[in-house]
mmCIF file of C-alpha atoms in Angstrom:
data_model
loop_
_atom_site.group_PDB
_atom_site.id
_atom_site.type_symbol
_atom_site.label_atom_id
_atom_site.label_comp_id
_atom_site.label_asym_id
_atom_site.label_seq_id
_atom_site.Cartn_x
_atom_site.Cartn_y
_atom_site.Cartn_z
ATOM 1 C CA MET V 1 -84.868 -213.963 47.164
ATOM 2 C CA ALA V 2 -81.709 -211.521 47.726
ATOM 3 C CA PHE V 3 -83.984 -209.512 49.224
ATOM 4 C CA ASN V 4 -84.869 -212.232 51.551
ATOM 5 C CA VAL V 5 -81.778 -212.952 52.481
ATOM 6 C CA ASP V 6 -80.746 -209.887 54.114
ATOM 7 C CA VAL V 7 -84.404 -210.093 55.729
ATOM 8 C CA LEU V 8 -83.077 -212.817 57.120
ATOM 9 C CA VAL V 9 -80.094 -211.391 58.448
ATOM 10 C CA ASP V 10 -80.867 -207.904 59.200
ATOM 11 C CA GLN V 11 -84.228 -209.908 62.426
ATOM 12 C CA LEU V 12 -81.338 -212.752 63.523
ATOM 13 C CA SER V 13 -79.205 -209.312 63.958
ATOM 14 C CA SER V 14 -81.196 -207.943 65.566
ATOM 15 C CA ALA V 15 -82.173 -211.259 67.734
ATOM 16 C CA GLY V 16 -78.960 -211.271 68.622
ATOM 17 C CA TYR V 17 -78.712 -214.301 67.064
ATOM 18 C CA ALA V 18 -74.463 -214.535 67.305
ATOM 19 C CA PHE V 19 -72.922 -216.366 64.017
ATOM 20 C CA ALA V 20 -70.165 -217.744 63.922
ATOM 21 C CA CYS V 21 -67.836 -216.665 60.889
ATOM 22 C CA PRO V 22 -69.578 -212.315 61.750
ATOM 23 C CA ASP V 23 -67.680 -211.615 58.812
ATOM 24 C CA ALA V 24 -69.371 -214.013 56.122
ATOM 25 C CA VAL V 25 -72.595 -213.531 57.349
ATOM 26 C CA ARG V 26 -73.261 -211.485 54.049
ATOM 27 C CA GLN V 27 -71.611 -210.578 51.040
ATOM 28 C CA ALA V 28 -72.770 -210.259 48.231
ATOM 29 C CA PRO V 29 -71.433 -209.963 44.715
ATOM 30 C CA THR V 30 -68.801 -207.908 43.469
ATOM 31 C CA GLU V 31 -67.221 -207.485 39.947
ATOM 32 C CA VAL V 32 -64.274 -210.065 41.150
ATOM 33 C CA ASP V 33 -67.799 -212.939 41.662
ATOM 34 C CA SER V 34 -68.526 -211.816 38.025
ATOM 35 C CA GLU V 35 -64.418 -212.474 36.624
ATOM 36 C CA ALA V 36 -64.735 -215.566 38.732
ATOM 37 C CA MET V 37 -67.046 -217.386 37.442
ATOM 38 C CA ALA V 38 -66.751 -216.268 33.803
ATOM 39 C CA LYS V 39 -63.370 -218.196 34.104
ATOM 40 C CA ALA V 40 -64.789 -221.339 35.286
ATOM 41 C CA GLU V 41 -67.433 -220.805 32.083
ATOM 42 C CA ALA V 42 -64.447 -221.132 30.240
ATOM 43 C CA ILE V 43 -63.595 -224.777 30.961
ATOM 44 C CA ILE V 44 -67.448 -226.209 32.312
ATOM 45 C CA GLY V 45 -69.431 -224.351 29.670
ATOM 46 C CA PRO V 46 -72.250 -222.780 30.798
ATOM 47 C CA LEU V 47 -73.203 -222.242 34.678
ATOM 48 C CA PRO V 48 -76.896 -223.768 35.029
ATOM 49 C CA VAL V 49 -79.442 -220.562 35.332
ATOM 50 C CA ALA V 50 -80.822 -221.467 38.854
ATOM 51 C CA LEU V 51 -77.218 -221.224 39.644
ATOM 52 C CA ARG V 52 -76.030 -217.650 37.873
ATOM 53 C CA ALA V 53 -78.495 -216.198 39.131
ATOM 54 C CA CYS V 54 -77.897 -218.076 42.817
ATOM 55 C CA LEU V 55 -73.578 -216.407 42.319
ATOM 56 C CA GLU V 56 -74.703 -213.114 40.630
ATOM 57 C CA ILE V 57 -77.283 -211.925 41.968
ATOM 58 C CA VAL V 58 -77.476 -213.665 46.410
ATOM 59 C CA GLY V 59 -73.784 -214.169 46.279
ATOM 60 C CA ALA V 60 -72.395 -215.301 49.893
ATOM 61 C CA VAL V 61 -74.675 -215.624 52.981
ATOM 62 C CA ASP V 62 -73.041 -218.341 56.052
ATOM 63 C CA LEU V 63 -76.293 -218.189 58.406
ATOM 64 C CA CYS V 64 -73.672 -220.346 60.611
ATOM 65 C CA GLY V 65 -73.673 -219.554 64.853
ATOM 66 C CA ASP V 66 -75.323 -220.376 68.670
ATOM 67 C CA GLY V 67 -78.962 -219.357 68.635
ATOM 68 C CA GLY V 68 -79.248 -220.145 72.019
ATOM 69 C CA SER V 69 -82.383 -220.186 74.182
ATOM 70 C CA MET V 70 -84.068 -218.490 71.028
ATOM 71 C CA LEU V 71 -82.512 -221.154 68.483
ATOM 72 C CA PRO V 72 -81.757 -224.313 70.979
ATOM 73 C CA HIS V 73 -80.948 -226.336 68.349
ATOM 74 C CA VAL V 74 -78.978 -224.045 66.073
ATOM 75 C CA ARG V 75 -74.986 -224.348 67.589
ATOM 76 C CA TYR V 76 -71.995 -224.238 66.206
ATOM 77 C CA HIS V 77 -69.506 -223.383 69.420
ATOM 78 C CA THR V 78 -71.719 -224.309 72.284
ATOM 79 C CA PRO V 79 -72.113 -227.913 72.892
ATOM 80 C CA PRO V 80 -76.103 -229.433 72.985
ATOM 81 C CA ARG V 81 -78.305 -228.655 76.062
ATOM 82 C CA GLU V 82 -80.387 -230.876 74.948
ATOM 83 C CA PRO V 83 -81.255 -234.811 72.523
ATOM 84 C CA TRP V 84 -80.137 -234.098 69.487
ATOM 85 C CA ASP V 85 -83.105 -234.969 67.964
ATOM 86 C CA LEU V 86 -82.767 -232.104 64.338
ATOM 87 C CA ASP V 87 -80.612 -230.984 61.978
ATOM 88 C CA PRO V 88 -81.010 -227.282 61.997
ATOM 89 C CA ASP V 89 -79.548 -226.338 58.475
ATOM 90 C CA PRO V 90 -78.533 -223.373 58.582
ATOM 91 C CA LEU V 91 -78.751 -221.480 54.787
ATOM 92 C CA VAL V 92 -75.299 -221.667 53.234
ATOM 93 C CA LEU V 93 -74.196 -220.416 49.711
ATOM 94 C CA HIS V 94 -70.162 -220.220 48.043
ATOM 95 C CA SER V 95 -69.709 -217.374 46.227
ATOM 96 C CA GLY V 96 -68.480 -217.138 42.451
ATOM 97 C CA ARG V 97 -65.278 -217.307 43.615
ATOM 98 C CA MET V 98 -65.074 -219.397 45.518
ATOM 99 C CA LEU V 99 -66.979 -221.430 42.046
ATOM 100 C CA TRP V 100 -63.059 -220.879 40.749
ATOM 101 C CA ASP V 101 -61.332 -220.520 43.396
ATOM 102 C CA MET V 102 -62.060 -225.056 44.062
ATOM 103 C CA LEU V 103 -62.194 -225.513 40.433
ATOM 104 C CA SER V 104 -58.873 -224.105 39.352
ATOM 105 C CA SER V 105 -57.436 -226.376 43.201
ATOM 106 C CA THR V 106 -58.852 -229.337 41.462
ATOM 107 C CA VAL V 107 -58.281 -228.694 37.594
ATOM 108 C CA GLY V 108 -54.564 -227.260 37.908
ATOM 109 C CA ASP V 109 -53.515 -224.994 35.407
ATOM 110 C CA VAL V 110 -56.120 -225.621 32.628
ATOM 111 C CA ASN V 111 -53.262 -223.497 29.477
ATOM 112 C CA LEU V 112 -50.719 -226.490 30.605
ATOM 113 C CA GLY V 113 -53.314 -229.783 29.482
ATOM 114 C CA CYS V 114 -54.135 -233.023 30.955
ATOM 115 C CA ALA V 115 -54.624 -236.695 29.769
ATOM 116 C CA CYS V 116 -57.169 -235.707 27.263
ATOM 117 C CA THR V 117 -54.559 -234.336 25.479
ATOM 118 C CA ASP V 118 -51.995 -237.149 24.711
ATOM 119 C CA PRO V 119 -52.461 -239.036 21.805
ATOM 120 C CA GLU V 120 -51.357 -241.881 23.573
ATOM 121 C CA GLU V 121 -53.502 -241.884 26.543
ATOM 122 C CA ASP V 122 -57.363 -243.658 25.556
ATOM 123 C CA GLU V 123 -58.550 -242.794 28.552
ATOM 124 C CA LEU V 124 -60.655 -239.236 29.641
ATOM 125 C CA CYS V 125 -58.943 -237.533 32.208
ATOM 126 C CA GLY V 126 -61.002 -237.642 35.660
ATOM 127 C CA PHE V 127 -62.105 -233.843 35.305
ATOM 128 C CA HIS V 128 -62.772 -234.275 31.500
ATOM 129 C CA ALA V 129 -64.517 -237.747 32.083
ATOM 130 C CA ASN V 130 -66.892 -237.288 35.295
ATOM 131 C CA GLY V 131 -67.653 -233.264 35.980
ATOM 132 C CA TYR V 132 -66.387 -230.938 38.143
ATOM 133 C CA PHE V 133 -68.839 -231.133 41.842
ATOM 134 C CA PHE V 134 -69.100 -227.877 42.881
ATOM 135 C CA SER V 135 -69.171 -227.268 46.655
ATOM 136 C CA ILE V 136 -71.537 -223.901 46.840
ATOM 137 C CA ALA V 137 -72.678 -224.699 50.869
ATOM 138 C CA PRO V 138 -71.421 -227.784 53.057
ATOM 139 C CA ASP V 139 -73.797 -230.266 54.933
ATOM 140 C CA GLY V 140 -75.534 -230.636 58.512
ATOM 141 C CA ALA V 141 -73.026 -231.907 60.311
ATOM 142 C CA ALA V 142 -70.150 -229.476 59.054
ATOM 143 C CA LYS V 143 -72.223 -226.335 59.491
ATOM 144 C CA ALA V 144 -72.375 -227.310 63.513
ATOM 145 C CA ASN V 145 -68.851 -227.784 63.600
ATOM 146 C CA PHE V 146 -68.496 -231.076 63.217
ATOM 147 C CA SER V 147 -67.255 -233.243 61.163
ATOM 148 C CA GLY V 148 -68.662 -233.181 57.349
ATOM 149 C CA GLY V 149 -69.331 -232.906 53.895
ATOM 150 C CA ASP V 150 -70.753 -231.218 51.305
ATOM 151 C CA HIS V 151 -73.913 -229.809 49.485
ATOM 152 C CA TYR V 152 -73.118 -230.457 45.523
ATOM 153 C CA ILE V 153 -74.000 -228.936 42.022
ATOM 154 C CA HIS V 154 -72.654 -231.363 39.465
ATOM 155 C CA LEU V 155 -71.732 -229.531 36.254
ATOM 156 C CA PRO V 156 -71.677 -228.951 33.391
ATOM 157 C CA SER V 157 -75.332 -229.767 33.383
ATOM 158 C CA ALA V 158 -78.308 -228.645 31.027
ATOM 159 C CA ASN V 159 -81.446 -228.147 33.822
ATOM 160 C CA PRO V 160 -81.549 -225.351 34.374
ATOM 161 C CA ASP V 161 -82.721 -226.257 37.816
ATOM 162 C CA PRO V 162 -79.431 -228.562 38.450
ATOM 163 C CA PRO V 163 -80.118 -231.151 41.680
ATOM 164 C CA PHE V 164 -79.200 -230.153 44.752
ATOM 165 C CA ILE V 165 -77.004 -233.276 46.087
ATOM 166 C CA GLY V 166 -76.894 -234.271 49.553
ATOM 167 C CA ILE V 167 -79.782 -232.737 50.975
ATOM 168 C CA PRO V 168 -81.785 -235.715 53.504
ATOM 169 C CA VAL V 169 -85.178 -235.384 51.677
ATOM 170 C CA SER V 170 -86.556 -238.048 50.187
ATOM 171 C CA GLY V 171 -86.083 -238.155 45.931
ATOM 172 C CA PRO V 172 -84.340 -235.182 44.467
ATOM 173 C CA ILE V 173 -84.136 -231.841 45.069
ATOM 174 C CA SER V 174 -83.289 -229.292 43.219
ATOM 175 C CA LEU V 175 -81.044 -225.513 43.938
ATOM 176 C CA VAL V 176 -85.059 -223.602 43.459
ATOM 177 C CA GLN V 177 -86.452 -226.205 45.344
ATOM 178 C CA TYR V 178 -84.259 -226.425 48.058
ATOM 179 C CA LEU V 179 -83.841 -221.996 48.376
ATOM 180 C CA ARG V 180 -87.110 -221.984 48.821
ATOM 181 C CA ARG V 181 -87.268 -224.693 51.401
ATOM 182 C CA SER V 182 -85.341 -223.518 53.076
ATOM 183 C CA HIS V 183 -87.173 -219.511 53.275
ATOM 184 C CA ALA V 184 -90.145 -220.949 53.412
ATOM 185 C CA TRP V 185 -88.646 -222.170 57.338
ATOM 186 C CA GLY V 186 -86.654 -219.500 57.890
ATOM 187 C CA GLY V 187 -83.059 -219.659 56.811
ATOM 188 C CA PHE V 188 -83.109 -223.396 59.392
ATOM 189 C CA PRO V 189 -85.178 -225.638 56.834
ATOM 190 C CA GLY V 190 -83.568 -228.595 58.897
ATOM 191 C CA TYR V 191 -86.832 -227.839 60.482
ATOM 192 C CA ALA V 192 -89.348 -228.653 58.385
ATOM 193 C CA THR V 193 -88.472 -232.009 59.184
ATOM 194 C CA ARG V 194 -88.502 -231.292 63.148
ATOM 195 C CA PRO V 195 -89.832 -234.314 64.983
ATOM 196 C CA ALA V 196 -93.910 -232.772 66.785
ATOM 197 C CA HIS V 197 -93.042 -232.463 69.904
ATOM 198 C CA VAL V 198 -89.824 -229.643 69.066
ATOM 199 C CA PRO V 199 -92.936 -226.672 68.102
ATOM 200 C CA LEU V 200 -90.944 -223.949 65.383
ATOM 201 C CA PRO V 201 -89.675 -221.441 67.806
ATOM 202 C CA ALA V 202 -90.628 -217.923 67.173
ATOM 203 C CA LEU V 203 -88.417 -215.934 66.213
ATOM 204 C CA LEU V 204 -88.788 -218.649 62.596
ATOM 205 C CA GLU V 205 -92.641 -218.236 62.968
ATOM 206 C CA ARG V 206 -92.138 -213.787 62.926
ATOM 207 C CA ILE V 207 -88.734 -214.703 60.127
ATOM 208 C CA ARG V 208 -90.851 -216.418 58.113
ATOM 209 C CA ASN V 209 -93.671 -214.332 57.087
ATOM 210 C CA GLN V 210 -92.028 -211.691 56.661
ATOM 211 C CA LEU V 211 -90.025 -213.824 53.371
ATOM 212 C CA GLN V 212 -91.373 -212.661 49.763
ATOM 213 C CA LYS V 213 -92.339 -216.169 48.545
ATOM 214 C CA PHE V 214 -90.575 -216.741 44.588
#
């Protein structure tokens, strides 16, 4: 999958795609990410295999941007130029460091304990009772620079390929299924559900034919 992400970024860059955040387009995993994941696992337990592989091997990616005439539905800074008839959903994945930053901001200083350690408390705290929803990416609206939400992975999870929460598809979809769907459509899986009158851009057709199946 890391190979595919590199191809996506390279092909979009060569085509003149205007990335919304050029410095964040591709960030390979670092030692800082590994250390952050270890700290997160000390709190929530082992990460699901698919999520760990994503964070350890792929790292962070952000394909949000402005597609111009070659990807007319992909917009971030530019105003709509035609009816808003699909959500392109450019591929975005957060890093291992982001996992720890988000988790630590939620649970605070774990060394200080929580309500669960108080013998007078009858109920678990919200974190230990309900788990943690890791925001692995913004949702489609946020990717288009509108007020939106997030895509989530619920932790802890014994499922090696956990559900990918927040995708507008019929039925559940796992993390690996979402990633396969994204790569099958050249990094913009929203085109899978495009209306009949919207053709698949030639750029995405060209890109997806260069990607490896996994």
